[in-house]
Coordinates of C-alpha atoms and ligand atoms in Angstrom, one line a residue:
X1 CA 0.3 -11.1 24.7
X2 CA 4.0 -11.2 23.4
X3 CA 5.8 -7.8 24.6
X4 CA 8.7 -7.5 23.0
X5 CA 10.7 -4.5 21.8
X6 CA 9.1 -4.8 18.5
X7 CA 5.6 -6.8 17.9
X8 CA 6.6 -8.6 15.2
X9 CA 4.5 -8.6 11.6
X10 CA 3.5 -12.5 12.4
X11 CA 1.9 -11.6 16.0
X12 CA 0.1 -9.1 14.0
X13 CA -1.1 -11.6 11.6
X14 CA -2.3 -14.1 13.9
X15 CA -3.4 -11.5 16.5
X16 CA -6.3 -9.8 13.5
X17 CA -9.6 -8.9 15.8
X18 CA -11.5 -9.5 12.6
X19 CA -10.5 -11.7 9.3
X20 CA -8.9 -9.5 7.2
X21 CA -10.3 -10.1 3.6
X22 CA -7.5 -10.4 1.0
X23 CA -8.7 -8.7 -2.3
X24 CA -6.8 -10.3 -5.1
X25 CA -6.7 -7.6 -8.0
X26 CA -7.7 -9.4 -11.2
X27 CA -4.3 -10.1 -13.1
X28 CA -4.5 -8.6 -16.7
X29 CA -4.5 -12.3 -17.8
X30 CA -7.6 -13.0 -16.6
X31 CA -8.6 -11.3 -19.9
X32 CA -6.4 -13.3 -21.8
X33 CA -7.5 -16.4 -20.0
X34 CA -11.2 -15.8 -21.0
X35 CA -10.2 -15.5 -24.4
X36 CA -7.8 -18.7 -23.8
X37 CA -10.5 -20.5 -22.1
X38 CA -13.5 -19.9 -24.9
X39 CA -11.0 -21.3 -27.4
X40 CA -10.5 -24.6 -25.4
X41 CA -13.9 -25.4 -24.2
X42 CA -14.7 -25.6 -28.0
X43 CA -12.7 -29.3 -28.1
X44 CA -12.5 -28.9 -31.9
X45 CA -9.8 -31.5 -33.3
X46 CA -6.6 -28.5 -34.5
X47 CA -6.7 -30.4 -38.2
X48 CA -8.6 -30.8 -40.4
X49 CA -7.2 -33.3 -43.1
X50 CA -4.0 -35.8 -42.3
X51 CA -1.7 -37.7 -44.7
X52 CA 1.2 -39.8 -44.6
X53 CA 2.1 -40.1 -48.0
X54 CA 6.0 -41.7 -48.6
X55 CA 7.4 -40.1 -45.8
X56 CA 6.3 -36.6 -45.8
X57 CA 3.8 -35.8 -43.3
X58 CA 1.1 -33.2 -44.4
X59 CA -1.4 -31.7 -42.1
X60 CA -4.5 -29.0 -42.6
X61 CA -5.1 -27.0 -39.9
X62 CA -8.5 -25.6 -39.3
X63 CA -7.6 -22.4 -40.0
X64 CA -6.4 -23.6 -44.0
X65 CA -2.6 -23.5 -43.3
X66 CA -0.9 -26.7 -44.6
X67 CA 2.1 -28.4 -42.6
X68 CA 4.5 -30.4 -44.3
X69 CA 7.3 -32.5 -43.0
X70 CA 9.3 -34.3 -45.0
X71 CA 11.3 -37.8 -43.2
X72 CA 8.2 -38.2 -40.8
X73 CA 7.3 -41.7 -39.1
X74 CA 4.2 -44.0 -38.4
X75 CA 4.6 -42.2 -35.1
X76 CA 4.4 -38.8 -36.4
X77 CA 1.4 -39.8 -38.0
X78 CA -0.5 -41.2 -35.1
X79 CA 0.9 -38.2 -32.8
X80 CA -1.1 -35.9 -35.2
X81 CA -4.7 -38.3 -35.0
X82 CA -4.2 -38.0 -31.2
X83 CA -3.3 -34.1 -30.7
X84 CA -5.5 -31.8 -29.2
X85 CA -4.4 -28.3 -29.4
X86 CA -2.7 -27.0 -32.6
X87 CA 0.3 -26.6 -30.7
X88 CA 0.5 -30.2 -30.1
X89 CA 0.1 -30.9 -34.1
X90 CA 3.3 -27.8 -34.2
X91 CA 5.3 -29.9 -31.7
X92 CA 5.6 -32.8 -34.5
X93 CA 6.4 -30.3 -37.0
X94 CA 8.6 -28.3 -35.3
X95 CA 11.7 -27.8 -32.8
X96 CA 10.7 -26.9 -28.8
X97 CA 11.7 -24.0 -28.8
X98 CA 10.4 -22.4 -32.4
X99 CA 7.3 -23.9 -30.6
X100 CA 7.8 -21.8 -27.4
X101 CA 8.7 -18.7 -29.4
X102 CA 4.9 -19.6 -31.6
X103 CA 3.6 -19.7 -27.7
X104 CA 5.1 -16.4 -26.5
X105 CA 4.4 -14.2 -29.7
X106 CA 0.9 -15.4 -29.4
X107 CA 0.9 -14.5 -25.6
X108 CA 1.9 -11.3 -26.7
X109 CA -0.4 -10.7 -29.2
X110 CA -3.3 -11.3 -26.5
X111 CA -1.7 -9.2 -23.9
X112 CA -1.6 -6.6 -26.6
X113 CA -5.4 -7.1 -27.6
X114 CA -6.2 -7.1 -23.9
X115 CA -4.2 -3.6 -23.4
X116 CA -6.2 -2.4 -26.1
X117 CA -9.6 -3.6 -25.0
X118 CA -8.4 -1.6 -21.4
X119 CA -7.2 1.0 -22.5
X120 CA -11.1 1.5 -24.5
X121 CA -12.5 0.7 -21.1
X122 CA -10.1 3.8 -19.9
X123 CA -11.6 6.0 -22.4
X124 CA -15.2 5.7 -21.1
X125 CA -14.3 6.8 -17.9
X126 CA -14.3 10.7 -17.0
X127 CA -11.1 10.7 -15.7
X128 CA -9.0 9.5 -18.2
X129 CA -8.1 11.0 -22.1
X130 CA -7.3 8.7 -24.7
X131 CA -5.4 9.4 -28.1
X132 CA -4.5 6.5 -29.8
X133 CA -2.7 4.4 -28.1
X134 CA -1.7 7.4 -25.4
X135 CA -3.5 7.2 -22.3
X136 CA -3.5 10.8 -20.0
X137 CA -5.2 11.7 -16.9
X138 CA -7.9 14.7 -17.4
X139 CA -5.6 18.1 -16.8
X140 CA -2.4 16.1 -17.0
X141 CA -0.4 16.7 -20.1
X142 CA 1.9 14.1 -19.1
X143 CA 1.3 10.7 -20.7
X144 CA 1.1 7.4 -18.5
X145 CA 3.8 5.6 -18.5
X146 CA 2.6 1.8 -20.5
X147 CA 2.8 -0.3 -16.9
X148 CA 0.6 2.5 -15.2
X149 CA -1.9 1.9 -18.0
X150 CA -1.9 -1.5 -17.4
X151 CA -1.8 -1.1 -13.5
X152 CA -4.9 0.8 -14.2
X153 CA -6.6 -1.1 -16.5
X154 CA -6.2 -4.2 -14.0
X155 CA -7.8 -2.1 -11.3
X156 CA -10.4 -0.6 -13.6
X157 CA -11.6 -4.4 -14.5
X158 CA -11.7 -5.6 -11.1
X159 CA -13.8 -2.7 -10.1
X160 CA -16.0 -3.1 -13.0
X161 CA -16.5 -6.5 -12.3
X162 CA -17.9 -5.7 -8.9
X163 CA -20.0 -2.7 -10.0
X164 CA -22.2 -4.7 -12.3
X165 CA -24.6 -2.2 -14.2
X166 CA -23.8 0.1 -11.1
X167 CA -21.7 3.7 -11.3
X168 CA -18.2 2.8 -12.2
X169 CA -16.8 6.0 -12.0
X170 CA -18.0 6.2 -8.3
X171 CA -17.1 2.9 -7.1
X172 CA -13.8 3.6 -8.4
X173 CA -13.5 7.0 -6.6
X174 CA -14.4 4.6 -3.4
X175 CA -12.0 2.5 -4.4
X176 CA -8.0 2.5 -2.1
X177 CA -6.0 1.0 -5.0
X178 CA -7.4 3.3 -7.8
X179 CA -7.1 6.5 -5.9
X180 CA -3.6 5.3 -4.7
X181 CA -2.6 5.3 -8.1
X182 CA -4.0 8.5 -9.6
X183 CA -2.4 10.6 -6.2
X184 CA 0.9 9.0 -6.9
X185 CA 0.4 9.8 -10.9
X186 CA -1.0 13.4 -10.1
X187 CA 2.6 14.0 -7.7
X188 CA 4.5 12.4 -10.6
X189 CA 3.3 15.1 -12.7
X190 CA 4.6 18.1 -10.1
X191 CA 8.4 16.5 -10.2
X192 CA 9.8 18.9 -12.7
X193 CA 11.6 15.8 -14.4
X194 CA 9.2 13.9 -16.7
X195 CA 11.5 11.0 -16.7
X196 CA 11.2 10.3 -12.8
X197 CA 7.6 9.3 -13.2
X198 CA 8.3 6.7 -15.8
X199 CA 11.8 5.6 -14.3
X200 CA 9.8 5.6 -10.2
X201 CA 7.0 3.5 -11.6
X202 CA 9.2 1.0 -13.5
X203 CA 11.4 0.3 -10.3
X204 CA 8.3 0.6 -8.3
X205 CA 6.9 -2.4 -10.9
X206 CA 10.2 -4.4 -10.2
X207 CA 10.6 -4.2 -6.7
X208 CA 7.9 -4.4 -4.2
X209 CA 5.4 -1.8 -5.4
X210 CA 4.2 -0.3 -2.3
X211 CA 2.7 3.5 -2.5
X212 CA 0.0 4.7 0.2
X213 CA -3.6 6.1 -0.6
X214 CA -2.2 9.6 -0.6
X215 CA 0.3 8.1 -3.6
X216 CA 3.3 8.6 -1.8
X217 CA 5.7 5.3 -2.2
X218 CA 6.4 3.3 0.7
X219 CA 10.4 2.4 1.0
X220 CA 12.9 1.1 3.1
X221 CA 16.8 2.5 4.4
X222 CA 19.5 1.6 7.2
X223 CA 20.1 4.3 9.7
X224 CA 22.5 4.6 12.7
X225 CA 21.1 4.2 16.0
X226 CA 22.6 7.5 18.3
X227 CA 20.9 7.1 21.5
X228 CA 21.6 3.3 23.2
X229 CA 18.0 2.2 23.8
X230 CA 15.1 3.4 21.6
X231 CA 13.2 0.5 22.9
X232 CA 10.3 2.6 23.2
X233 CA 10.6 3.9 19.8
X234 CA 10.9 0.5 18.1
X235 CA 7.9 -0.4 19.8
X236 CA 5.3 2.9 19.1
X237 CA 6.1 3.3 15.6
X238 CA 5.7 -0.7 14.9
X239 CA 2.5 -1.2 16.8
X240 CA 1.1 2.1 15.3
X241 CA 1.7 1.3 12.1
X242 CA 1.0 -2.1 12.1
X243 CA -2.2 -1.6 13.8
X244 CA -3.2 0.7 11.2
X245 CA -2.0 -1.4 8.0
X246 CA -2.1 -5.1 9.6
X247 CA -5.7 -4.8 11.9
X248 CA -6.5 -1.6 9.6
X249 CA -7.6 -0.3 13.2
X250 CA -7.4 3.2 14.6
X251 CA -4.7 3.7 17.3
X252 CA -6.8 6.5 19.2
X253 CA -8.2 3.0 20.8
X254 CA -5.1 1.9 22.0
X255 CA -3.4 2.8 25.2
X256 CA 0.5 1.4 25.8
X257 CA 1.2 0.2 29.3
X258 CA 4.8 -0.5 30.8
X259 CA 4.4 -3.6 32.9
X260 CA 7.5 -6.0 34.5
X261 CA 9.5 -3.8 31.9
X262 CA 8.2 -4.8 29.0
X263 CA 5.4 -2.6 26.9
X264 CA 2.2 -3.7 26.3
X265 CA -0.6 -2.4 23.9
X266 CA -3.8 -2.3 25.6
X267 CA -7.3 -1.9 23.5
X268 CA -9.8 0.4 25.5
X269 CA -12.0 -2.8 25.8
X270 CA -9.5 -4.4 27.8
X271 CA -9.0 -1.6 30.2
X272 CA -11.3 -2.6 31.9
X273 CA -13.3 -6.1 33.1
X274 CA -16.7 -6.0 34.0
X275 CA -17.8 -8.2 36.9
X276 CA -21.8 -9.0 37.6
X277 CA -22.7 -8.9 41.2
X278 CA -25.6 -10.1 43.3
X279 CA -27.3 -8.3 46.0
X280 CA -30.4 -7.8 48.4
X281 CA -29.6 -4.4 49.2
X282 CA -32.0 -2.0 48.3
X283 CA -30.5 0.0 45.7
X284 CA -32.7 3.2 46.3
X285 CA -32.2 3.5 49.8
X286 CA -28.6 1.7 49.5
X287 CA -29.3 -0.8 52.5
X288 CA -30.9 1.8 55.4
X289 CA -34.3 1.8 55.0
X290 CA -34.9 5.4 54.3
X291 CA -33.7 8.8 54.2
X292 CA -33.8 12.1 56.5
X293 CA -35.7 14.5 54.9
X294 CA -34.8 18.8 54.6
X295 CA -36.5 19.0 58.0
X296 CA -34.1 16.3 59.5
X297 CA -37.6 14.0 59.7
X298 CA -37.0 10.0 59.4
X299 CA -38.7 9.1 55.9
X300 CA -38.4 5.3 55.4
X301 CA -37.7 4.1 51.6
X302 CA -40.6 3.4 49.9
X303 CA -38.8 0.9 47.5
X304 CA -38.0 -1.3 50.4
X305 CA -40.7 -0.3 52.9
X306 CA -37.9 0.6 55.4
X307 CA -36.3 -3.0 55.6
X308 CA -33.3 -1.9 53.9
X309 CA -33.8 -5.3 51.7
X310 CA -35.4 -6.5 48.9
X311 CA -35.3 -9.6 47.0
X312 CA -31.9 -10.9 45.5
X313 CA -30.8 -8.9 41.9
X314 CA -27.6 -8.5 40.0
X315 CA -25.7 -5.6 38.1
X316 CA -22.7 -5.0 36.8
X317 CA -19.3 -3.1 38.3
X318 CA -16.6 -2.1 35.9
X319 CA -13.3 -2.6 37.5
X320 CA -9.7 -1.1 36.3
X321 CA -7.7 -3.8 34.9
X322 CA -3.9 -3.6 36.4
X323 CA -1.9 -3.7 33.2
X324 CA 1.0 -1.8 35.0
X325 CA 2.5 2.0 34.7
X326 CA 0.2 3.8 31.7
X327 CA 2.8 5.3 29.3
X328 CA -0.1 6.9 26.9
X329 CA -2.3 7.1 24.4
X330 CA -0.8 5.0 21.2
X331 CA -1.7 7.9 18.5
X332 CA -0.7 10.7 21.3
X333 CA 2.6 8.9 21.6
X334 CA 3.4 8.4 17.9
X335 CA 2.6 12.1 17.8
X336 CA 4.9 13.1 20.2
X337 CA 7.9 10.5 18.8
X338 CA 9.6 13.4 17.0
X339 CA 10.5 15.2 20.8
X340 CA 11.6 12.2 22.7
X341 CA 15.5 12.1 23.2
X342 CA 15.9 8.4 22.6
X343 CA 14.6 8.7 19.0
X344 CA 17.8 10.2 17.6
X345 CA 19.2 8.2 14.5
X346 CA 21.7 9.5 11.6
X347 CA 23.3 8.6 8.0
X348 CA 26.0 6.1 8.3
X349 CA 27.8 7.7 5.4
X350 CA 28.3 11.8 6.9
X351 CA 26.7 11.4 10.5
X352 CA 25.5 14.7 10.4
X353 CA 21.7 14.1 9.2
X354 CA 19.3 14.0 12.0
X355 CA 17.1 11.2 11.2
X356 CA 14.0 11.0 14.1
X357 CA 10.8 8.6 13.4
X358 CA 7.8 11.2 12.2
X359 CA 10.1 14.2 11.3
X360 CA 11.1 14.6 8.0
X361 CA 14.3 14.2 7.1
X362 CA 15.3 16.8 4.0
X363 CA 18.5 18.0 1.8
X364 CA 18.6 21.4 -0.2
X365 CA 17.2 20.2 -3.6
X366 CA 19.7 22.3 -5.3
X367 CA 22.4 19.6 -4.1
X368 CA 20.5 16.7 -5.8
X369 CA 21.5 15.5 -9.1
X370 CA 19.7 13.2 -11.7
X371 CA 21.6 10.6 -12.3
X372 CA 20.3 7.1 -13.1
X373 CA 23.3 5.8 -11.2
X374 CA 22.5 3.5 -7.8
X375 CA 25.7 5.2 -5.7
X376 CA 27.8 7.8 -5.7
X377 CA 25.2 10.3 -7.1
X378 CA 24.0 12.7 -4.6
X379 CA 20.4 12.7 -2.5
X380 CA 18.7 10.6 0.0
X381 CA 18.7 7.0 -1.3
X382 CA 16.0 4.7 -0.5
X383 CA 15.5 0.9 -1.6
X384 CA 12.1 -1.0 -2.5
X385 CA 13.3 -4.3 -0.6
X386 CA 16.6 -4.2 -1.1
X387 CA 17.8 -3.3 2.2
X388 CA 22.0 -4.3 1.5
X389 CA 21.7 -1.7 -0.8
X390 CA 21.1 1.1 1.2
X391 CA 24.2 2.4 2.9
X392 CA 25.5 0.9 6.4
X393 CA 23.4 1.5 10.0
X394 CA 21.9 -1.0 12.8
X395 CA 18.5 0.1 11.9
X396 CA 16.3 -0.2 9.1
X397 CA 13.5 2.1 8.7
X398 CA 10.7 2.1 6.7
X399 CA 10.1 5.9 5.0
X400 CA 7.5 7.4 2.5
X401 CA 8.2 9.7 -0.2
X402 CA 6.4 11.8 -2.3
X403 CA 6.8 11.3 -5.8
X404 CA 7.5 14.9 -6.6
X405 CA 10.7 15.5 -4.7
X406 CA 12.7 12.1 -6.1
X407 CA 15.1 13.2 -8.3
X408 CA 16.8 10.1 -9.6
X409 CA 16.2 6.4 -10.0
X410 CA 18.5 3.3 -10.6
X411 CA 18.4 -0.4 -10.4
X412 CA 17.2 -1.0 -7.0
X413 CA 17.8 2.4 -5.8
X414 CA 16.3 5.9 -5.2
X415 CA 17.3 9.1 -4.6
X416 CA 15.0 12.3 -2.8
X417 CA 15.5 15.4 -1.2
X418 CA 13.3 14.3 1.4
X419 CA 11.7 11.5 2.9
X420 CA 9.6 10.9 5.8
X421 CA 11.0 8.1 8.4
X422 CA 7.3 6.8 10.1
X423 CA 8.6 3.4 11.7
X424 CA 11.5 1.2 12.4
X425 CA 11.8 -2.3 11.3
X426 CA 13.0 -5.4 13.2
X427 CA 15.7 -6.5 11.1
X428 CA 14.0 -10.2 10.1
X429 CA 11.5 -8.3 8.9
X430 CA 13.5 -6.0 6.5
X431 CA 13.1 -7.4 3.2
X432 CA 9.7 -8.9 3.9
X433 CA 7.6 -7.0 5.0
X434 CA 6.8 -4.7 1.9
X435 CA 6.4 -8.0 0.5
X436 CA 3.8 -9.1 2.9
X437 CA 0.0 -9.0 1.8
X438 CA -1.2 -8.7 5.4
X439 CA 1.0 -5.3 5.8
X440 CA -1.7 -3.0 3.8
X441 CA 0.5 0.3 3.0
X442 CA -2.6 2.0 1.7
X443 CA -3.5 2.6 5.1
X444 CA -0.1 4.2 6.3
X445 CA 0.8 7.9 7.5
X446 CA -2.4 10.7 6.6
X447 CA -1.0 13.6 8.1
X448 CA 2.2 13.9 6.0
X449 CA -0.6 13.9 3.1
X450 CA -1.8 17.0 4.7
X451 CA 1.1 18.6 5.4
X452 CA 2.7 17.9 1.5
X453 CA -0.5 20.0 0.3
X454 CA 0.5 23.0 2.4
X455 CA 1.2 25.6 0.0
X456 CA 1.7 23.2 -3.1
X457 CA 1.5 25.3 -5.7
X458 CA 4.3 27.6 -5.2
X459 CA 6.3 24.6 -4.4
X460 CA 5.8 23.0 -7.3
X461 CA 6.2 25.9 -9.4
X462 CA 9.2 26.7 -7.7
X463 CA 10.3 23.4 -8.2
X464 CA 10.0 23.9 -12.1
X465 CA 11.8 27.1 -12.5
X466 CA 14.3 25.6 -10.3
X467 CA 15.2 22.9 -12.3
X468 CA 14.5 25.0 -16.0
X469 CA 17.5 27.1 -14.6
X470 CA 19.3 24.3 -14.1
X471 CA 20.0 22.6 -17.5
X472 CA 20.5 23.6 -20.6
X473 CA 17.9 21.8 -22.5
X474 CA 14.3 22.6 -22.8
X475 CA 12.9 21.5 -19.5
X476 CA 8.9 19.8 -19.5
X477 CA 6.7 22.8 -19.5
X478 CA 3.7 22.8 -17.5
X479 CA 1.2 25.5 -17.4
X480 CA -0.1 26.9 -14.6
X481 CA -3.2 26.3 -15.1
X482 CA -2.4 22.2 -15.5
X483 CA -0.8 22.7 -11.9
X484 CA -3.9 24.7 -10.3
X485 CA -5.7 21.5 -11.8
X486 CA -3.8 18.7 -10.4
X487 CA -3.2 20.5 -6.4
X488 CA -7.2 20.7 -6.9
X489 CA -7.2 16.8 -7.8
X490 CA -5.0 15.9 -4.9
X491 CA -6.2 18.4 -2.2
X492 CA -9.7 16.2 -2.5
X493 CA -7.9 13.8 -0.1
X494 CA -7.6 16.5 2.5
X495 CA -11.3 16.2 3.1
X496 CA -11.5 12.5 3.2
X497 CA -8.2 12.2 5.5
X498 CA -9.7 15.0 7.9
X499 CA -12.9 12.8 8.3
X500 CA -11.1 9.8 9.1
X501 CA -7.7 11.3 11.5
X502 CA -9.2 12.6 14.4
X503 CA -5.8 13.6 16.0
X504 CA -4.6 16.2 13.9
X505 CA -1.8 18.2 15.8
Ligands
ZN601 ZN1 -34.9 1.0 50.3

């Protein structure tokens, strides 16, 4: 077992107990590509009439349209017998690229039936309310933004696919990606600026697009290292995490051992060996032939008939396995991150944040502008993979935020008024890993979920008549019976998480 500072993402990989299945999520093309496909397999010739009369070319497509060209060749004329796709026939008639641009509106044209054909499979379902074109979630008056409605209608698909004739509507509320993306809608809809949500899912579309179950997103920033050796830091909130989103293990079965001054992640199988022995000692009696009885009387063992022997057998011993000094629990530790000394990091830009793995990091909302500017506007910035972005520091961590308290979005970076720092990331791993397949952020940090719902509807009706008083345009409104609806909608996780987290502290 490798013990570095940090286990790397690859050791992860290559380490899985179990294969991890990779669920592709059906591309919205795979519509199109049906559609595409039934087309094709027809192998009707694209014309149906062709004449070289002179030299002008003329052509009848199946569908009645007439091509003309006038100056055309032998060699037009057999190119047209031998074409197999209409678009071959257009390639005599016409230039590449008025061909590609033929190509690309017709693309479009099926993406746009295939969005419509979604967005009807949308309105079936009891969670979602469809007017026109405008898709909403049920209580939400805020519209979803088009790439969410596609997002959705690609998971909706998939799902369906799977489900058969079975209970969509329940498969789907079973379903990681689905209720990712209605948690991270439903927060969208508590950030007093409508245009966050559409401007958050765009750059979330463009960059890496990683959000957690809960719907929080999943980004990256560069801190300063305060204390010289966080070794142990680096190493609890990489294996913890990575356990959890690489093995999608729990970390309660892990213990971390510090052996030859290196650490070491331990599963409680390994704590132990087990060791099969033989013996002929009788294991009633344990070898001396009987026992003295309460009257101090000499009873020999019936078992062994008082030899103290009986014929050869074997059992097992479990025997302690020396993996060196026990430093903990993995989850206990990761717990407890927040209170050791060495995890003391900061902002490179005013030094005076204190920035500690597992402890939020916040700013007083009121000092947050929205700006769609990358720098110079105030808040916490963030990046989706663009790590060079995000300020100076030795360290890159990886934070999650909730949607609601983002307060501006630009190119490649975001702003929030708080943001929750859960591990650190070896530096070759900084703009790969929310890239990387095998690191499954739906499975990241539970108990910020619970904590976010403490109290959430105050907060977010604070939040509102914060920002109302702020500007002097009409602010979204939001009734408060639409935000009693969604905390209901996203408090249902608390039940699930509670089930699955069995260290709560
Ligand atoms: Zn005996």
């Amino acid at each position: 077992m490798s013990t570095n500072k940090f286990l790397s993402l690859g050791w992860f990989k290559e380490t899985a107990e179990n294969a991890i299945a990779n669920v592709v999520a059906n591309k919205l093309e795979s519509i199109m590509e049906e559609e595409e496909i039934s087309l094709k397999t027809h192998n009707v010739k694209p014309c149906l009439r062709i004449q070289l009369s002179n030299d002008i070319l003329t052509v009848v497509l199946n569908d009645g349209n007439i091509l003309t060209k006038p100056g055309a060749t032998e060699i037009d004329f057999q190119n047209a017998g031998k074409a197999k796709t209409e678009d071959e026939v257009k390639a005599i008639f016409y230039s590449a690229e008025v061909v590609a641009d033929i190509a690309k509106i017709k693309a479009e044209e099926a993406r746009i039936r295939a969005i419509q054909k979604g967005i009807q499979l949308l309105a079936d379902l009891d969670d979602f309310i469809v007017e026109g074109n405008t898709v909403y979630l049920k209580g939400t008056s805020r519209s979803l933004p088009q790439l969410l409605v596609e997002r959705f209608i690609e998971v909706v698909n998939n799902v369906k696919y799977y489900t058969g004739f079975g209970d969509v509507q329940k498969a789907l509320n079973e379903n990681d990606d689905y209720v990712a993306l209605k948690n991270f809608f439903m927060w969208c809809c508590l950030n007093p600026r409508a245009e966050v949500a559409h401007e958050l899912y765009r750059f979330l579309d463009e960059n890496s697009f990683r959000i957690t179950k809960q719907g929080f997103v999943v980004a990256l920033r560069n801190v300063v290292t305060l204390h010289g050796s966080p070794e142990l830091v680096h190493f609890i909130s990489n294996t913890y995490n990575k356990v959890k989103a690489t093995w999608k293990k729990n970390p309660d079965h892990y213990t971390v051992f510090l052996q030859d001054g290196e650490y070491k992640l331990v599963h409680d199988d390994k704590l132990t060996i087990v060791e099969e022995r033989t013996s002929t000692d009788c294991p009633d009696c344990e070898g001396t032939g009987g026992f003295y009885d309460y009257d101090d009387i000499w009873l020999d063992c019936d078992t062994c008939n008082g030899s103290g022997e009986v014929e050869e057998y074997t059992y097992t011993v479990e025997i302690p396995v020396d993996h060196g000094q026990r430093i903990g629990g993995l989850t206990e530790l990761y717990l407890d991150l927040p209170n050791r000394e060495e995890n003391r990091f900061t902002d490179d830009w005013t030094k005076t944040f204190d920035i500690r793995i597992g402890q939020v990091t916040s700013m007083p909302k009121e000092d947050c502008n929205w700006s769609t500017q990358d720098c110079a506007a105030a808040g916490l910035h963030f990046t989706a993979d663009q790590i060079h972005y995000v300020g100076c520091g030795d360290q890159s961590v990886i934070v999650l935020i909730n949607p609601m308290k983002v307060v501006g979005i630009g190119q490649h970076k975001g702003r929030c008024f708080e943001y929750l720092p859960i591990m650190t990331v070896p530096r070759e791993e900084a703009t790969s890993i929310l890239h990387d397949g095998m690191f499954d952020t739906l499975q990241l940090d539970e108990e910020y979920a619970i904590r976010e719902l403490e109290s959430l509807t105050e907060k977010a009706k604070e939040g509102f008549a914060t920002e109302s008083k702020k500007y002097e345009f009409n602010m979204p409104s939001i009734s408060a019976k639409e935000i009693n609806t969604i905390v209901s909608t996203l408090s249902e996780m608390k039940a699930t998480i509670k089930n699955r987290v069995t260290t709560i502290k």
